[in-house]
Structure formats: C-alpha cells, structure tokens
C-alpha cells in the first residue's frame, strides 16, 4: 500500500510506501503515530476511527485534508482511493479508481482494516453503544445487505423520533398516525439487522471462548446477543412491530424510540457473570482482543483476503506471556499487512522485530538510512 496525506491531523504532507509484510512505527507520544494509523483506517470507514468530526481532523490552520492510497485488496487487484474534505463547505469527495463516488457507502471497506489498541477494553467495559458500533461496522463492511438495512433502519428511526417530538410538542397525542407510519419499516429493517447479528454471535460464540482461553483466560466464557424483542419468535418483524406499538405511549413521553436493535447489546459472560461489571481489567482486555480477532476473521471471509492489521501499542498493558499468546493467536488467524505503532524500539515484540521500521517525529516520517 502507498499512502499520501495532506493536512491530516499533524501531517502537513506525507508520501510513503508500506512494505508488503508491514511496518513498525516508533515515536514518542503525541508525535503522530496514532494519527498515521487513523489515516489508514479512514480509507476503510471514510471517517475517523476515533469518532472525530471531519472538520476536527484537518491540520490546524489548513482549509481541508486529502488522503490518497493505492492498495491491492485482494491481491493482485489494485485500487486507488482518494478522499478530500473542504473545511469551508463541509464537503467530502471520494474517488475510487479515478471515478467520483456518488454514495459514500459504495466505497466503504475498499481497504479492509482491523485496529487493535489499549482503548479496546472499552468494547467490554463501556456502554452498549460501543458494542453496537462494533457489530454494525464489522457486519456492514462484510455485507452490503446489512449495510443497506442499517441505512434504512436509521432513516426510519430518525423520522419516528422526530414525529414523536412533534406530536408531543403539539399536544395532539391522540393523532399518532405520523408515528405509526414509520413502524413497519423499522420492524422490517430492524428484523433484518437482528437476524444477522444473532447469526454472527451464534456462529462465533464457541470460537470466542477458544480465543479467550488461548490468550490465557480461565473459566467458562460466553457470548450472547441481548435484545428486548423475542429474537426467537416465529416472525421477528411481527414481534418488533408489536413491541414498538406497546411502547408508543412511553416513547411519546420520552421523545425517543426505546425498542429495537439500536438498543440491543452484545453480552460477554465469565462463569455466568457479566464481564462488563465483574471482570478484571485483564479479563476485559482479553475479551476485547478476542473480539478483534473475530472481526478480522469475519472480514477475511467476506473479502477473500486478510485485512490490514493496525496495532496501536496494543501490548502496553499486557504481561509478556499474554502478549506472546496474542501474537501467536494473530498469526493463527492470519496476519495480513501489519502496522505496529509503539513508543520505543524496546517495545517491539520479538515476533515482529523482522518488520522494517520508521520513526514519526512531529508529523514527519523518517526511515533509517540503512533501510532497503
């Protein structure tokens, strides 16, 4: 992969090639290591992996940013992707193989990427929204059908929530037709999301336990999809439609839709107790890493090639034994092109010391003179 940046985060200009096997990026904190990984992930998600607005990733004082990359995914197919954003008009334009992409969703996942970082522990310890986002990103990048259903569901959800607020403001609670009209599409597309999510969880649950055990976790590990709707009903559409109708009066009081896949959760259990609440920091981190390996495998199966692995100092809070087991597991999953970012050369695990190295210093990437 070759990468070109202009005015992205603290990079004024950057042109670099990533070796086929990958690269180790070193540099002190705050110099741009994570920004470099973020730019690579932007090529997949078309937005910041850290949830930042486009205007906030523009380099200070610049009018916009530009990212361009040439990649082989899957080999030997080569694709060129460029993304430009103008701060003034808040406009983003994407080109794929030279052609303007009218719908951003058509370019999503052009570069399949999985990112590991210490903050991944929040996937387990944090709020349900983070786990839903994990599911939605992974499944949308691996299935166009899921992405389409997700877009339609969110559009109907926004309109039903707006209708709830309008009806509540007008005081005409008896006239709920404006709310009810959005319930059939919510039921239809929400059911589609729930089926795919549940099928994925059922398919990987035993593998999730195996991965946690391989990293070093003891005890019975379980992965479940939790929903407020009977996901085993003969018709999930009917069950979701009935739940929406039953909650309509309560939704009016709160001004939002309280039932549906946008409220569901991915539950992880250790010996029958929720890891989110009762797990130690080490147990939560183990579960998060296992989730990322399942994400990588899901993308690989969907795309026919291993995703790019972005490792943002992921072993910083792991002991040597667990870090070694994680690397062994990643190799078994099938490491693709790997970009590891760590503060110092001494932080590079022995298993990755063969990768070429570069150093980031204040938004500049420097390669050793001896590098070939």
mmCIF file of C-alpha atoms in Angstrom:
data_model
loop_
_atom_site.group_PDB
_atom_site.id
_atom_site.type_symbol
_atom_site.label_atom_id
_atom_site.label_comp_id
_atom_site.label_asym_id
_atom_site.label_seq_id
_atom_site.Cartn_x
_atom_site.Cartn_y
_atom_site.Cartn_z
ATOM 1 C CA UNK A 1 0.000 0.000 0.000
ATOM 2 C CA UNK A 2 1.174 3.518 -0.791
ATOM 3 C CA UNK A 3 -0.207 6.442 1.188
ATOM 4 C CA UNK A 4 -0.327 10.176 0.538
ATOM 5 C CA UNK A 5 -1.526 12.683 3.138
ATOM 6 C CA UNK A 6 -2.040 16.415 3.084
ATOM 7 C CA UNK A 7 -3.106 18.405 6.149
ATOM 8 C CA UNK A 8 -4.453 15.378 8.010
ATOM 9 C CA UNK A 9 -4.097 15.787 11.790
ATOM 10 C CA UNK A 10 -0.485 16.911 12.374
ATOM 11 C CA UNK A 11 0.762 15.730 8.961
ATOM 12 C CA UNK A 12 1.292 18.646 6.594
ATOM 13 C CA UNK A 13 2.465 16.409 3.748
ATOM 14 C CA UNK A 14 3.400 12.751 3.634
ATOM 15 C CA UNK A 15 4.238 10.297 0.885
ATOM 16 C CA UNK A 16 5.175 6.763 1.906
ATOM 17 C CA UNK A 17 5.019 3.138 0.845
ATOM 18 C CA UNK A 18 4.161 0.356 3.242
ATOM 19 C CA UNK A 19 6.162 -2.861 2.698
ATOM 20 C CA UNK A 20 4.041 -5.863 1.784
ATOM 21 C CA UNK A 21 4.573 -7.534 5.149
ATOM 22 C CA UNK A 22 4.052 -4.414 7.159
ATOM 23 C CA UNK A 23 5.947 -1.827 9.158
ATOM 24 C CA UNK A 24 6.865 -0.815 12.696
ATOM 25 C CA UNK A 25 6.293 2.865 13.514
ATOM 26 C CA UNK A 26 8.064 4.253 16.572
ATOM 27 C CA UNK A 27 7.923 7.688 18.163
ATOM 28 C CA UNK A 28 7.132 9.405 21.411
ATOM 29 C CA UNK A 29 3.516 10.023 22.373
ATOM 30 C CA UNK A 30 1.903 12.983 20.628
ATOM 31 C CA UNK A 31 4.154 12.880 17.570
ATOM 32 C CA UNK A 32 1.642 11.324 15.168
ATOM 33 C CA UNK A 33 1.859 7.521 15.378
ATOM 34 C CA UNK A 34 -1.842 7.063 16.071
ATOM 35 C CA UNK A 35 -2.685 9.772 13.519
ATOM 36 C CA UNK A 36 -0.880 7.743 10.860
ATOM 37 C CA UNK A 37 -2.858 4.620 11.753
ATOM 38 C CA UNK A 38 -6.052 6.672 11.839
ATOM 39 C CA UNK A 39 -5.444 7.875 8.273
ATOM 40 C CA UNK A 40 -5.112 4.264 7.093
ATOM 41 C CA UNK A 41 -8.340 3.299 8.877
ATOM 42 C CA UNK A 42 -10.081 6.322 7.321
ATOM 43 C CA UNK A 43 -9.638 4.592 3.948
ATOM 44 C CA UNK A 44 -11.951 1.827 5.158
ATOM 45 C CA UNK A 45 -14.524 3.688 7.221
ATOM 46 C CA UNK A 46 -14.428 7.061 5.403
ATOM 47 C CA UNK A 47 -14.495 8.711 8.809
ATOM 48 C CA UNK A 48 -12.346 8.853 11.905
ATOM 49 C CA UNK A 49 -11.975 5.622 13.851
ATOM 50 C CA UNK A 50 -11.812 7.811 16.953
ATOM 51 C CA UNK A 51 -15.219 9.337 16.256
ATOM 52 C CA UNK A 52 -13.868 12.810 15.440
ATOM 53 C CA UNK A 53 -15.721 15.075 13.024
ATOM 54 C CA UNK A 54 -14.044 15.627 9.661
ATOM 55 C CA UNK A 55 -13.504 19.281 10.482
ATOM 56 C CA UNK A 56 -11.566 18.245 13.579
ATOM 57 C CA UNK A 57 -9.025 16.080 11.736
ATOM 58 C CA UNK A 58 -7.971 18.956 9.459
ATOM 59 C CA UNK A 59 -4.496 20.209 10.381
ATOM 60 C CA UNK A 60 -4.662 23.433 12.369
ATOM 61 C CA UNK A 61 -4.835 26.424 10.040
ATOM 62 C CA UNK A 62 -5.461 24.354 6.875
ATOM 63 C CA UNK A 63 -8.528 24.589 4.647
ATOM 64 C CA UNK A 64 -9.106 20.847 4.394
ATOM 65 C CA UNK A 65 -7.397 17.468 4.214
ATOM 66 C CA UNK A 66 -6.592 14.963 1.482
ATOM 67 C CA UNK A 67 -5.854 11.232 1.689
ATOM 68 C CA UNK A 68 -4.898 9.057 -1.257
ATOM 69 C CA UNK A 69 -3.800 5.439 -1.354
ATOM 70 C CA UNK A 70 -3.076 2.682 -3.820
ATOM 71 C CA UNK A 71 -3.755 -0.758 -2.418
ATOM 72 C CA UNK A 72 -4.023 -4.375 -3.509
ATOM 73 C CA UNK A 73 -7.158 -5.820 -1.930
ATOM 74 C CA UNK A 74 -7.378 -8.678 -2.549
ATOM 75 C CA UNK A 75 -4.130 -9.272 -4.459
ATOM 76 C CA UNK A 76 -3.461 -8.868 -7.300
ATOM 77 C CA UNK A 77 -6.349 -6.386 -7.764
ATOM 78 C CA UNK A 78 -5.134 -2.825 -7.336
ATOM 79 C CA UNK A 79 -7.433 0.013 -6.324
ATOM 80 C CA UNK A 80 -6.812 3.700 -5.864
ATOM 81 C CA UNK A 81 -8.888 5.610 -3.352
ATOM 82 C CA UNK A 82 -8.747 9.331 -2.626
ATOM 83 C CA UNK A 83 -10.693 11.349 -0.071
ATOM 84 C CA UNK A 84 -10.800 15.121 0.081
ATOM 85 C CA UNK A 85 -12.559 17.302 2.624
ATOM 86 C CA UNK A 86 -13.078 21.081 2.495
ATOM 87 C CA UNK A 87 -13.460 22.811 5.836
ATOM 88 C CA UNK A 88 -15.347 25.817 4.452
ATOM 89 C CA UNK A 89 -18.204 23.989 2.752
ATOM 90 C CA UNK A 90 -18.006 20.886 4.926
ATOM 91 C CA UNK A 91 -17.835 18.891 1.695
ATOM 92 C CA UNK A 92 -16.248 15.465 1.315
ATOM 93 C CA UNK A 93 -15.483 13.944 -2.073
ATOM 94 C CA UNK A 94 -14.357 10.361 -2.618
ATOM 95 C CA UNK A 95 -12.852 8.929 -5.786
ATOM 96 C CA UNK A 96 -12.367 5.222 -6.379
ATOM 97 C CA UNK A 97 -10.161 4.220 -9.292
ATOM 98 C CA UNK A 98 -10.466 7.780 -10.608
ATOM 99 C CA UNK A 99 -14.277 7.918 -10.618
ATOM 100 C CA UNK A 100 -16.246 10.110 -8.222
ATOM 101 C CA UNK A 101 -18.236 8.006 -5.755
ATOM 102 C CA UNK A 102 -21.754 9.452 -5.556
ATOM 103 C CA UNK A 103 -22.714 7.413 -2.495
ATOM 104 C CA UNK A 104 -20.053 7.111 0.172
ATOM 105 C CA UNK A 105 -21.411 3.704 1.130
ATOM 106 C CA UNK A 106 -20.219 2.357 -2.232
ATOM 107 C CA UNK A 107 -16.606 2.965 -1.177
ATOM 108 C CA UNK A 108 -16.897 1.673 2.380
ATOM 109 C CA UNK A 109 -14.477 -1.134 3.108
ATOM 110 C CA UNK A 110 -12.361 -0.621 -0.006
ATOM 111 C CA UNK A 111 -9.449 -1.284 2.327
ATOM 112 C CA UNK A 112 -10.444 -3.870 4.978
ATOM 113 C CA UNK A 113 -8.819 -2.869 8.265
ATOM 114 C CA UNK A 114 -8.845 -4.091 11.860
ATOM 115 C CA UNK A 115 -7.321 -1.901 14.568
ATOM 116 C CA UNK A 116 -6.109 -3.090 17.976
ATOM 117 C CA UNK A 117 -5.404 -0.556 20.733
ATOM 118 C CA UNK A 118 -5.402 -0.328 24.537
ATOM 119 C CA UNK A 119 -8.703 1.585 24.372
ATOM 120 C CA UNK A 120 -10.368 -1.585 23.012
ATOM 121 C CA UNK A 121 -11.056 -2.573 26.602
ATOM 122 C CA UNK A 122 -13.999 -0.167 26.386
ATOM 123 C CA UNK A 123 -15.629 -2.630 23.982
ATOM 124 C CA UNK A 124 -16.169 -4.805 27.033
ATOM 125 C CA UNK A 125 -16.249 -2.359 29.955
ATOM 126 C CA UNK A 126 -18.017 0.538 28.243
ATOM 127 C CA UNK A 127 -21.597 1.371 27.324
ATOM 128 C CA UNK A 128 -23.684 -0.795 24.943
ATOM 129 C CA UNK A 129 -23.361 1.807 22.180
ATOM 130 C CA UNK A 130 -19.715 0.888 21.646
ATOM 131 C CA UNK A 131 -20.533 -2.780 21.206
ATOM 132 C CA UNK A 132 -23.395 -1.992 18.804
ATOM 133 C CA UNK A 133 -20.994 0.176 16.816
ATOM 134 C CA UNK A 134 -18.516 -2.719 16.708
ATOM 135 C CA UNK A 135 -21.207 -5.043 15.352
ATOM 136 C CA UNK A 136 -22.557 -2.523 12.856
ATOM 137 C CA UNK A 137 -19.155 -1.584 11.411
ATOM 138 C CA UNK A 138 -17.949 -5.173 11.090
ATOM 139 C CA UNK A 139 -21.184 -6.505 9.605
ATOM 140 C CA UNK A 140 -21.736 -3.517 7.300
ATOM 141 C CA UNK A 141 -18.194 -3.842 5.894
ATOM 142 C CA UNK A 142 -18.668 -7.561 5.329
ATOM 143 C CA UNK A 143 -22.240 -7.490 3.957
ATOM 144 C CA UNK A 144 -23.822 -4.955 1.607
ATOM 145 C CA UNK A 145 -27.227 -6.297 2.600
ATOM 146 C CA UNK A 146 -26.566 -5.483 6.238
ATOM 147 C CA UNK A 147 -25.291 -2.026 5.332
ATOM 148 C CA UNK A 148 -28.434 -1.330 3.270
ATOM 149 C CA UNK A 149 -30.746 -2.498 6.077
ATOM 150 C CA UNK A 150 -28.798 -0.411 8.596
ATOM 151 C CA UNK A 151 -29.144 2.731 6.478
ATOM 152 C CA UNK A 152 -32.885 2.227 6.013
ATOM 153 C CA UNK A 153 -33.403 1.418 9.689
ATOM 154 C CA UNK A 154 -31.559 4.534 10.853
ATOM 155 C CA UNK A 155 -33.501 6.719 8.427
ATOM 156 C CA UNK A 156 -36.848 5.355 9.703
ATOM 157 C CA UNK A 157 -35.664 5.686 13.312
ATOM 158 C CA UNK A 158 -34.723 9.340 12.834
ATOM 159 C CA UNK A 159 -38.122 10.077 11.311
ATOM 160 C CA UNK A 160 -40.071 8.255 14.022
ATOM 161 C CA UNK A 161 -38.120 10.086 16.734
ATOM 162 C CA UNK A 162 -38.804 13.403 15.001
ATOM 163 C CA UNK A 163 -42.510 12.531 14.798
ATOM 164 C CA UNK A 164 -42.542 11.634 18.498
ATOM 165 C CA UNK A 165 -41.170 15.055 19.388
ATOM 166 C CA UNK A 166 -43.551 16.860 17.019
ATOM 167 C CA UNK A 167 -46.632 15.082 18.351
ATOM 168 C CA UNK A 168 -45.558 15.647 21.971
ATOM 169 C CA UNK A 169 -44.922 19.326 21.300
ATOM 170 C CA UNK A 170 -48.302 19.822 19.625
ATOM 171 C CA UNK A 171 -50.120 18.019 22.431
ATOM 172 C CA UNK A 172 -52.202 16.029 19.924
ATOM 173 C CA UNK A 173 -51.349 12.659 21.455
ATOM 174 C CA UNK A 174 -54.452 11.057 20.004
ATOM 175 C CA UNK A 175 -53.174 11.692 16.470
ATOM 176 C CA UNK A 176 -50.315 9.223 16.305
ATOM 177 C CA UNK A 177 -50.516 8.300 12.617
ATOM 178 C CA UNK A 178 -47.338 10.294 11.975
ATOM 179 C CA UNK A 179 -45.541 7.983 14.410
ATOM 180 C CA UNK A 180 -47.143 4.725 13.358
ATOM 181 C CA UNK A 181 -46.252 5.176 9.698
ATOM 182 C CA UNK A 182 -42.554 4.592 10.494
ATOM 183 C CA UNK A 183 -43.103 1.427 12.483
ATOM 184 C CA UNK A 184 -43.457 -1.033 9.553
ATOM 185 C CA UNK A 185 -40.070 -0.035 8.023
ATOM 186 C CA UNK A 186 -38.497 -0.113 11.491
ATOM 187 C CA UNK A 187 -39.866 -3.619 12.021
ATOM 188 C CA UNK A 188 -38.793 -4.822 8.564
ATOM 189 C CA UNK A 189 -35.237 -3.474 8.554
ATOM 190 C CA UNK A 190 -34.718 -3.897 12.290
ATOM 191 C CA UNK A 191 -35.578 -7.579 11.999
ATOM 192 C CA UNK A 192 -33.005 -7.936 9.217
ATOM 193 C CA UNK A 193 -30.316 -6.435 11.468
ATOM 194 C CA UNK A 194 -31.280 -8.638 14.395
ATOM 195 C CA UNK A 195 -31.134 -11.810 12.297
ATOM 196 C CA UNK A 196 -27.630 -11.069 11.006
ATOM 197 C CA UNK A 197 -26.333 -10.045 14.428
ATOM 198 C CA UNK A 198 -27.798 -13.107 16.126
ATOM 199 C CA UNK A 199 -26.488 -15.439 13.404
ATOM 200 C CA UNK A 200 -22.982 -13.977 13.758
ATOM 201 C CA UNK A 201 -22.995 -14.316 17.549
ATOM 202 C CA UNK A 202 -24.272 -17.891 17.368
ATOM 203 C CA UNK A 203 -21.606 -18.753 14.804
ATOM 204 C CA UNK A 204 -18.639 -17.343 16.734
ATOM 205 C CA UNK A 205 -19.645 -17.893 20.381
ATOM 206 C CA UNK A 206 -17.636 -21.099 20.824
ATOM 207 C CA UNK A 207 -14.720 -19.607 18.895
ATOM 208 C CA UNK A 208 -14.809 -16.570 21.196
ATOM 209 C CA UNK A 209 -14.375 -18.862 24.201
ATOM 210 C CA UNK A 210 -11.498 -20.682 22.477
ATOM 211 C CA UNK A 211 -9.738 -17.400 21.698
ATOM 212 C CA UNK A 212 -10.047 -16.173 25.296
ATOM 213 C CA UNK A 213 -8.678 -19.479 26.536
ATOM 214 C CA UNK A 214 -5.791 -19.308 24.045
ATOM 215 C CA UNK A 215 -4.817 -15.868 25.370
ATOM 216 C CA UNK A 216 -4.828 -17.202 28.923
ATOM 217 C CA UNK A 217 -8.302 -16.739 30.364
ATOM 218 C CA UNK A 218 -9.643 -19.410 32.662
ATOM 219 C CA UNK A 219 -13.289 -20.108 33.293
ATOM 220 C CA UNK A 220 -16.385 -20.516 31.164
ATOM 221 C CA UNK A 221 -16.728 -17.683 28.628
ATOM 222 C CA UNK A 222 -19.960 -16.995 26.773
ATOM 223 C CA UNK A 223 -21.062 -14.502 24.145
ATOM 224 C CA UNK A 224 -24.739 -13.593 23.759
ATOM 225 C CA UNK A 225 -26.870 -11.193 21.746
ATOM 226 C CA UNK A 226 -29.293 -9.430 24.094
ATOM 227 C CA UNK A 227 -32.429 -7.822 22.708
ATOM 228 C CA UNK A 228 -35.656 -6.501 24.163
ATOM 229 C CA UNK A 229 -37.574 -8.321 21.431
ATOM 230 C CA UNK A 230 -38.111 -12.065 21.207
ATOM 231 C CA UNK A 231 -35.426 -12.859 18.641
ATOM 232 C CA UNK A 232 -36.659 -16.476 18.505
ATOM 233 C CA UNK A 233 -40.214 -15.507 17.595
ATOM 234 C CA UNK A 234 -41.738 -17.099 14.523
ATOM 235 C CA UNK A 235 -41.712 -13.645 12.929
ATOM 236 C CA UNK A 236 -39.202 -11.121 14.292
ATOM 237 C CA UNK A 237 -40.900 -8.452 12.185
ATOM 238 C CA UNK A 238 -44.216 -9.041 13.968
ATOM 239 C CA UNK A 239 -42.531 -9.218 17.382
ATOM 240 C CA UNK A 240 -40.701 -5.935 16.778
ATOM 241 C CA UNK A 241 -43.823 -4.241 15.388
ATOM 242 C CA UNK A 242 -45.797 -5.327 18.461
ATOM 243 C CA UNK A 243 -43.048 -4.080 20.777
ATOM 244 C CA UNK A 244 -42.999 -0.692 19.048
ATOM 245 C CA UNK A 245 -46.772 -0.382 19.363
ATOM 246 C CA UNK A 246 -46.699 -1.389 23.030
ATOM 247 C CA UNK A 247 -44.038 1.230 23.784
ATOM 248 C CA UNK A 248 -45.627 4.044 21.756
ATOM 249 C CA UNK A 249 -47.163 5.892 24.714
ATOM 250 C CA UNK A 250 -43.934 5.656 26.704
ATOM 251 C CA UNK A 251 -41.905 6.735 23.662
ATOM 252 C CA UNK A 252 -44.089 9.823 23.402
ATOM 253 C CA UNK A 253 -43.242 10.791 26.963
ATOM 254 C CA UNK A 254 -39.515 10.366 26.424
ATOM 255 C CA UNK A 255 -39.407 11.649 22.848
ATOM 256 C CA UNK A 256 -37.447 8.701 21.508
ATOM 257 C CA UNK A 257 -37.841 5.111 20.374
ATOM 258 C CA UNK A 258 -36.928 2.754 23.198
ATOM 259 C CA UNK A 259 -37.263 -0.575 21.398
ATOM 260 C CA UNK A 260 -35.268 -2.051 18.541
ATOM 261 C CA UNK A 261 -31.757 -3.121 17.536
ATOM 262 C CA UNK A 262 -30.441 0.381 18.302
ATOM 263 C CA UNK A 263 -30.973 -0.560 21.980
ATOM 264 C CA UNK A 264 -29.594 -4.103 21.893
ATOM 265 C CA UNK A 265 -26.298 -5.281 23.350
ATOM 266 C CA UNK A 266 -23.526 -7.826 22.975
ATOM 267 C CA UNK A 267 -23.150 -9.572 26.332
ATOM 268 C CA UNK A 268 -19.944 -11.312 27.468
ATOM 269 C CA UNK A 269 -20.113 -13.628 30.456
ATOM 270 C CA UNK A 270 -17.401 -15.232 32.589
ATOM 271 C CA UNK A 271 -18.705 -18.110 34.702
ATOM 272 C CA UNK A 272 -22.208 -16.693 34.258
ATOM 273 C CA UNK A 273 -21.364 -13.123 35.359
ATOM 274 C CA UNK A 274 -21.088 -10.109 33.078
ATOM 275 C CA UNK A 275 -17.506 -9.238 32.209
ATOM 276 C CA UNK A 276 -18.547 -5.607 31.855
ATOM 277 C CA UNK A 277 -19.390 -5.404 35.540
ATOM 278 C CA UNK A 278 -17.483 -8.172 37.280
ATOM 279 C CA UNK A 279 -14.447 -8.782 35.048
ATOM 280 C CA UNK A 280 -10.963 -7.578 35.952
ATOM 281 C CA UNK A 281 -9.108 -5.211 33.615
ATOM 282 C CA UNK A 282 -7.049 -8.144 32.321
ATOM 283 C CA UNK A 283 -10.119 -10.277 31.668
ATOM 284 C CA UNK A 284 -11.847 -7.418 29.869
ATOM 285 C CA UNK A 285 -8.777 -6.804 27.714
ATOM 286 C CA UNK A 286 -8.577 -10.494 26.818
ATOM 287 C CA UNK A 287 -12.218 -10.477 25.702
ATOM 288 C CA UNK A 288 -11.687 -7.315 23.633
ATOM 289 C CA UNK A 289 -8.704 -8.819 21.816
ATOM 290 C CA UNK A 290 -10.716 -11.973 21.130
ATOM 291 C CA UNK A 291 -13.483 -9.814 19.627
ATOM 292 C CA UNK A 292 -10.974 -8.094 17.337
ATOM 293 C CA UNK A 293 -9.683 -11.445 16.075
ATOM 294 C CA UNK A 294 -13.263 -12.468 15.279
ATOM 295 C CA UNK A 295 -13.710 -9.171 13.417
ATOM 296 C CA UNK A 296 -10.562 -9.887 11.386
ATOM 297 C CA UNK A 297 -11.753 -13.376 10.517
ATOM 298 C CA UNK A 298 -15.213 -12.117 9.522
ATOM 299 C CA UNK A 299 -13.714 -9.520 7.163
ATOM 300 C CA UNK A 300 -11.278 -12.034 5.715
ATOM 301 C CA UNK A 301 -14.081 -14.489 4.934
ATOM 302 C CA UNK A 302 -16.164 -11.739 3.323
ATOM 303 C CA UNK A 303 -13.332 -10.193 1.286
ATOM 304 C CA UNK A 304 -11.216 -13.221 0.468
ATOM 305 C CA UNK A 305 -8.072 -11.617 1.895
ATOM 306 C CA UNK A 306 -6.651 -10.848 5.303
ATOM 307 C CA UNK A 307 -7.370 -7.288 6.433
ATOM 308 C CA UNK A 308 -4.638 -4.806 7.252
ATOM 309 C CA UNK A 309 -3.800 -5.074 10.948
ATOM 310 C CA UNK A 310 -3.201 -1.752 12.691
ATOM 311 C CA UNK A 311 -1.658 -2.367 16.113
ATOM 312 C CA UNK A 312 -1.604 0.830 18.173
ATOM 313 C CA UNK A 313 0.634 -0.157 21.100
ATOM 314 C CA UNK A 314 -1.811 -2.974 21.902
ATOM 315 C CA UNK A 315 0.514 -4.818 24.282
ATOM 316 C CA UNK A 316 1.238 -1.830 26.523
ATOM 317 C CA UNK A 317 -0.837 -3.182 29.412
ATOM 318 C CA UNK A 318 -0.258 -6.900 28.847
ATOM 319 C CA UNK A 319 2.355 -9.045 30.548
ATOM 320 C CA UNK A 320 4.898 -10.762 28.312
ATOM 321 C CA UNK A 321 3.145 -14.129 28.496
ATOM 322 C CA UNK A 322 -0.203 -12.762 27.325
ATOM 323 C CA UNK A 323 1.391 -10.567 24.663
ATOM 324 C CA UNK A 324 3.184 -13.622 23.233
ATOM 325 C CA UNK A 325 -0.050 -15.613 23.228
ATOM 326 C CA UNK A 326 -1.893 -12.763 21.476
ATOM 327 C CA UNK A 327 0.729 -12.632 18.725
ATOM 328 C CA UNK A 328 0.577 -16.401 18.328
ATOM 329 C CA UNK A 329 -3.200 -16.176 18.034
ATOM 330 C CA UNK A 330 -2.984 -13.383 15.460
ATOM 331 C CA UNK A 331 -0.637 -15.483 13.351
ATOM 332 C CA UNK A 332 -3.076 -18.392 13.534
ATOM 333 C CA UNK A 333 -5.928 -16.100 12.482
ATOM 334 C CA UNK A 334 -3.788 -14.974 9.551
ATOM 335 C CA UNK A 335 -1.862 -11.744 9.897
ATOM 336 C CA UNK A 336 -2.084 -9.643 6.768
ATOM 337 C CA UNK A 337 -0.106 -6.474 6.271
ATOM 338 C CA UNK A 338 0.703 -5.326 9.807
ATOM 339 C CA UNK A 339 1.458 -1.805 11.003
ATOM 340 C CA UNK A 340 2.633 -1.703 14.620
ATOM 341 C CA UNK A 341 2.946 1.641 16.420
ATOM 342 C CA UNK A 342 4.968 1.707 19.659
ATOM 343 C CA UNK A 343 6.886 4.433 21.518
ATOM 344 C CA UNK A 344 10.314 2.735 21.538
ATOM 345 C CA UNK A 345 12.223 0.004 19.714
ATOM 346 C CA UNK A 346 12.369 -1.905 23.001
ATOM 347 C CA UNK A 347 8.543 -2.149 22.901
ATOM 348 C CA UNK A 348 8.583 -4.215 19.686
ATOM 349 C CA UNK A 349 7.669 -7.862 20.417
ATOM 350 C CA UNK A 350 10.281 -10.385 19.305
ATOM 351 C CA UNK A 351 7.781 -11.868 16.849
ATOM 352 C CA UNK A 352 7.636 -8.578 14.889
ATOM 353 C CA UNK A 353 11.263 -7.459 15.003
ATOM 354 C CA UNK A 354 11.761 -8.557 11.393
ATOM 355 C CA UNK A 355 9.456 -5.810 10.110
ATOM 356 C CA UNK A 356 11.046 -2.678 8.596
ATOM 357 C CA UNK A 357 10.970 0.375 10.849
ATOM 358 C CA UNK A 358 10.362 4.083 10.618
ATOM 359 C CA UNK A 359 10.059 6.863 13.157
ATOM 360 C CA UNK A 360 7.431 9.593 13.478
ATOM 361 C CA UNK A 361 8.588 12.945 14.812
ATOM 362 C CA UNK A 362 6.189 15.902 14.878
ATOM 363 C CA UNK A 363 4.226 14.772 11.846
ATOM 364 C CA UNK A 364 7.252 13.673 9.817
ATOM 365 C CA UNK A 365 8.102 10.067 8.982
ATOM 366 C CA UNK A 366 11.781 9.177 8.882
ATOM 367 C CA UNK A 367 13.191 5.893 7.629
ATOM 368 C CA UNK A 368 16.644 4.664 8.725
ATOM 369 C CA UNK A 369 19.276 5.186 6.075
ATOM 370 C CA UNK A 370 20.102 1.512 6.178
ATOM 371 C CA UNK A 371 16.534 0.541 5.254
ATOM 372 C CA UNK A 372 16.254 -1.024 1.840
#
